[in-house]
Amino acid sequence: MFDLTGKTALVTGASGGIGGAIATALHGAGATVGLSGTRTAPLEELAASLGDRAHVLPCNLSDAEAVNALPKQAIEAMGGLDILVNNAGITRDNLFMRMSEEDWAQVLEVNLTSTMRLCKGVVRPMMKARWGRIINISSIVGATGNPGQTNYAAAKAGMVGMSKSLAYEVASRGITVNCVAPGFIETAMTDKLNDEQKSGILGQIPSGRMGTPEEIAAAVLYLASPEAGYVTGATLHVNGGMAML
Amino acid sequence: MSDVADRVRKIVVEHLGVEEDKVVENASFIDDLGADSLDTVELVMAFEEEFGIEIPDDAAETIQTFGDAVRFIKEAQ
């Protein structure tokens, strides 16, 4: 099950915990993967550990020109682009009353606008191929809201609305567009929380633990697979029951 | 002239699955040939490929009929 042999996948934010796990899972299912991110060293490291079928494609997602060029670079490197995983994201948390327009704009630019740009770049080859998988990594916060994250929540909710609309437009061409919405996942980001914060969060999670990057990757792998061809416009929540949506 | 028209007609026939004699000068892709809006985007993509030209989005929107397409391509070449 979930055989991606012969498929090519571009994963943004592959230098992070979740992105790295996604790339590893897709690669493990047989896909050729393009690893994108701003920091080259961790990408090179991941590519080396994956071995064959892994390409490093550094890209700064706040640079529009670089983002627009990325799908072409990926196609050149891998010979095609069947699967796009928009995983990269940044946070600039602050109380709404203190949030600067710059923090707002930056988060929207990297999390939402770069996703739009990459979708635009891959839809054409996917339409030609009559097959494609776009998986956008949203967040539980996009559905529930979170104090201090008005910008991030807006971007992540925006991603869901965009994905549904695009899913309508391209469904007849064999392209699916879905979101995965992680809850609290063990990554460098959540490592920074102190014990008190952690126990507060755990109290809200019926599973009683944080999720692992591999559990997000498994959801992405499913949505990328031929078996998920009838699933489109969906948001798969992977959050230990923290929000049952 | 006929060469461009023939090549455009072939693409339209193949893509929309219509009879060749329906693809006349004033035939509208959407109203007469059964294309949906996504089909028109794909036709433009196919024209770009066949003729090695770039058709910008605002120009693509003006290509409504078979005749429009032939005229645009001949000018662009």
CSV table of N, CA, C and O in Angstrom, one decimal, chain B residues 13-58:
chain,number,residue,atom,x,y,z
B,13,VAL,N,-10.0,19.6,-31.8
B,13,VAL,CA,-10.8,18.3,-32.0
B,13,VAL,C,-10.3,17.3,-31.0
B,13,VAL,O,-11.1,16.6,-30.4
B,14,GLU,N,-9.0,17.2,-30.9
B,14,GLU,CA,-8.4,16.2,-30.0
B,14,GLU,C,-8.8,16.5,-28.5
B,14,GLU,O,-9.2,15.6,-27.8
B,15,HIS,N,-8.7,17.8,-28.2
B,15,HIS,CA,-8.9,18.1,-26.8
B,15,HIS,C,-10.4,18.1,-26.3
B,15,HIS,O,-10.7,17.6,-25.3
B,16,LEU,N,-11.3,18.6,-27.2
B,16,LEU,CA,-12.7,18.7,-26.8
B,16,LEU,C,-13.5,17.5,-27.4
B,16,LEU,O,-14.7,17.4,-27.0
B,17,GLY,N,-12.9,16.7,-28.2
B,17,GLY,CA,-13.6,15.5,-28.7
B,17,GLY,C,-14.8,15.9,-29.5
B,17,GLY,O,-15.9,15.4,-29.4
B,18,VAL,N,-14.7,17.0,-30.4
B,18,VAL,CA,-15.8,17.4,-31.3
B,18,VAL,C,-15.5,17.0,-32.7
B,18,VAL,O,-14.3,16.7,-33.1
B,19,GLU,N,-16.5,17.1,-33.5
B,19,GLU,CA,-16.4,16.8,-35.0
B,19,GLU,C,-15.6,17.9,-35.6
B,19,GLU,O,-15.8,19.1,-35.3
B,20,GLU,N,-14.8,17.5,-36.6
B,20,GLU,CA,-13.9,18.5,-37.2
B,20,GLU,C,-14.7,19.6,-37.9
B,20,GLU,O,-14.4,20.8,-37.9
B,21,ASP,N,-15.9,19.3,-38.5
B,21,ASP,CA,-16.7,20.3,-39.2
B,21,ASP,C,-17.4,21.3,-38.3
B,21,ASP,O,-17.9,22.3,-38.8
B,22,LYS,N,-17.4,21.0,-37.0
B,22,LYS,CA,-18.0,21.9,-36.1
B,22,LYS,C,-17.0,23.1,-35.8
B,22,LYS,O,-17.4,24.1,-35.3
B,23,VAL,N,-15.7,22.8,-36.0
B,23,VAL,CA,-14.7,23.8,-35.6
B,23,VAL,C,-14.5,24.8,-36.8
B,23,VAL,O,-13.7,24.7,-37.6
B,24,VAL,N,-15.5,25.8,-36.8
B,24,VAL,CA,-15.5,26.8,-37.8
B,24,VAL,C,-15.1,28.1,-37.3
B,24,VAL,O,-15.0,28.3,-36.0
B,25,GLU,N,-14.8,29.1,-38.2
B,25,GLU,CA,-14.3,30.4,-37.8
B,25,GLU,C,-14.9,31.0,-36.5
B,25,GLU,O,-14.2,31.4,-35.6
B,26,ASN,N,-16.3,31.0,-36.5
B,26,ASN,CA,-16.9,31.7,-35.4
B,26,ASN,C,-17.3,30.8,-34.2
B,26,ASN,O,-18.1,31.2,-33.3
B,27,ALA,N,-16.9,29.5,-34.3
B,27,ALA,CA,-17.3,28.6,-33.2
B,27,ALA,C,-16.6,29.0,-31.9
B,27,ALA,O,-15.4,29.1,-31.8
B,28,SER,N,-17.5,29.2,-30.9
B,28,SER,CA,-17.0,29.6,-29.6
B,28,SER,C,-16.7,28.3,-28.8
B,28,SER,O,-17.4,27.3,-28.8
B,29,PHE,N,-15.5,28.3,-28.2
B,29,PHE,CA,-15.1,27.1,-27.5
B,29,PHE,C,-16.1,26.7,-26.4
B,29,PHE,O,-16.4,25.5,-26.3
B,30,ILE,N,-16.6,27.7,-25.7
B,30,ILE,CA,-17.5,27.4,-24.6
B,30,ILE,C,-18.9,27.2,-25.1
B,30,ILE,O,-19.5,26.2,-24.7
B,31,ASP,N,-19.4,28.1,-25.9
B,31,ASP,CA,-20.8,28.1,-26.2
B,31,ASP,C,-21.1,27.0,-27.3
B,31,ASP,O,-22.2,26.4,-27.3
B,32,ASP,N,-20.2,26.8,-28.2
B,32,ASP,CA,-20.5,25.9,-29.4
B,32,ASP,C,-19.8,24.6,-29.3
B,32,ASP,O,-20.3,23.6,-29.8
B,33,LEU,N,-18.6,24.6,-28.6
B,33,LEU,CA,-17.8,23.3,-28.7
B,33,LEU,C,-17.8,22.6,-27.3
B,33,LEU,O,-17.1,21.6,-27.1
B,34,GLY,N,-18.6,23.1,-26.3
B,34,GLY,CA,-18.7,22.4,-25.1
B,34,GLY,C,-17.6,22.4,-24.1
B,34,GLY,O,-17.4,21.6,-23.2
B,35,ALA,N,-16.7,23.4,-24.3
B,35,ALA,CA,-15.5,23.5,-23.4
B,35,ALA,C,-16.0,24.1,-22.1
B,35,ALA,O,-16.9,25.0,-22.0
B,36,ASP,N,-15.3,23.7,-21.0
B,36,ASP,CA,-15.5,24.5,-19.7
B,36,ASP,C,-14.3,25.4,-19.6
B,36,ASP,O,-13.4,25.4,-20.4
B,37,SER,N,-14.4,26.3,-18.5
B,37,SER,CA,-13.3,27.3,-18.4
B,37,SER,C,-11.9,26.7,-18.3
B,37,SER,O,-11.0,27.3,-18.8
B,38,LEU,N,-11.9,25.5,-17.6
B,38,LEU,CA,-10.5,24.9,-17.5
B,38,LEU,C,-10.1,24.4,-18.9
B,38,LEU,O,-8.9,24.4,-19.2
B,39,ASP,N,-11.0,23.9,-19.7
B,39,ASP,CA,-10.6,23.4,-21.0
B,39,ASP,C,-10.0,24.6,-21.8
B,39,ASP,O,-9.0,24.4,-22.6
B,40,THR,N,-10.5,25.8,-21.7
B,40,THR,CA,-10.0,26.9,-22.4
B,40,THR,C,-8.5,27.2,-22.0
B,40,THR,O,-7.7,27.5,-22.8
B,41,VAL,N,-8.3,27.0,-20.7
B,41,VAL,CA,-6.9,27.2,-20.2
B,41,VAL,C,-6.0,26.2,-20.8
B,41,VAL,O,-4.9,26.4,-21.2
B,42,GLU,N,-6.5,24.9,-20.9
B,42,GLU,CA,-5.7,23.9,-21.4
B,42,GLU,C,-5.5,24.0,-22.9
B,42,GLU,O,-4.4,23.7,-23.4
B,43,LEU,N,-6.5,24.5,-23.6
B,43,LEU,CA,-6.3,24.8,-25.1
B,43,LEU,C,-5.2,25.8,-25.3
B,43,LEU,O,-4.3,25.6,-26.1
B,44,VAL,N,-5.2,26.8,-24.5
B,44,VAL,CA,-4.2,27.9,-24.6
B,44,VAL,C,-2.8,27.2,-24.3
B,44,VAL,O,-1.8,27.5,-25.0
B,45,MET,N,-2.7,26.4,-23.3
B,45,MET,CA,-1.5,25.7,-23.0
B,45,MET,C,-1.0,24.9,-24.2
B,45,MET,O,0.2,24.8,-24.6
B,46,ALA,N,-2.0,24.2,-24.8
B,46,ALA,CA,-1.6,23.3,-26.0
B,46,ALA,C,-1.2,24.2,-27.2
B,46,ALA,O,-0.2,23.8,-27.9
B,47,PHE,N,-1.8,25.3,-27.4
B,47,PHE,CA,-1.4,26.2,-28.5
B,47,PHE,C,0.0,26.7,-28.2
B,47,PHE,O,0.8,26.8,-29.1
B,48,GLU,N,0.3,27.1,-27.0
B,48,GLU,CA,1.6,27.6,-26.6
B,48,GLU,C,2.7,26.5,-27.0
B,48,GLU,O,3.7,26.8,-27.5
B,49,GLU,N,2.4,25.3,-26.7
B,49,GLU,CA,3.3,24.2,-26.9
B,49,GLU,C,3.5,24.0,-28.4
B,49,GLU,O,4.6,23.9,-28.9
B,50,GLU,N,2.4,23.9,-29.1
B,50,GLU,CA,2.4,23.5,-30.5
B,50,GLU,C,3.2,24.6,-31.3
B,50,GLU,O,3.9,24.3,-32.2
B,51,PHE,N,2.9,25.9,-31.0
B,51,PHE,CA,3.5,26.9,-31.8
B,51,PHE,C,4.7,27.6,-31.2
B,51,PHE,O,5.3,28.5,-31.7
B,52,GLY,N,5.1,27.1,-30.0
B,52,GLY,CA,6.3,27.7,-29.4
B,52,GLY,C,6.2,29.2,-29.1
B,52,GLY,O,7.1,30.0,-29.2
B,53,ILE,N,5.0,29.6,-28.6
B,53,ILE,CA,4.8,31.0,-28.3
B,53,ILE,C,4.3,31.1,-26.8
B,53,ILE,O,3.9,30.1,-26.2
B,54,GLU,N,4.3,32.3,-26.3
B,54,GLU,CA,3.8,32.5,-25.0
B,54,GLU,C,2.5,33.3,-25.1
B,54,GLU,O,2.5,34.4,-25.8
B,55,ILE,N,1.4,32.9,-24.5
B,55,ILE,CA,0.2,33.6,-24.6
B,55,ILE,C,-0.1,34.1,-23.2
B,55,ILE,O,-0.5,33.3,-22.3
B,56,PRO,N,0.1,35.4,-22.9
B,56,PRO,CA,-0.2,35.9,-21.5
B,56,PRO,C,-1.7,35.8,-21.2
B,56,PRO,O,-2.5,35.8,-22.0
B,57,ASP,N,-1.9,35.8,-19.9
B,57,ASP,CA,-3.3,35.6,-19.4
B,57,ASP,C,-4.3,36.6,-19.9
B,57,ASP,O,-5.4,36.2,-20.3
B,58,ASP,N,-3.9,37.8,-20.0
B,58,ASP,CA,-4.9,38.8,-20.5
B,58,ASP,C,-5.2,38.6,-22.0
B,58,ASP,O,-6.3,38.8,-22.4
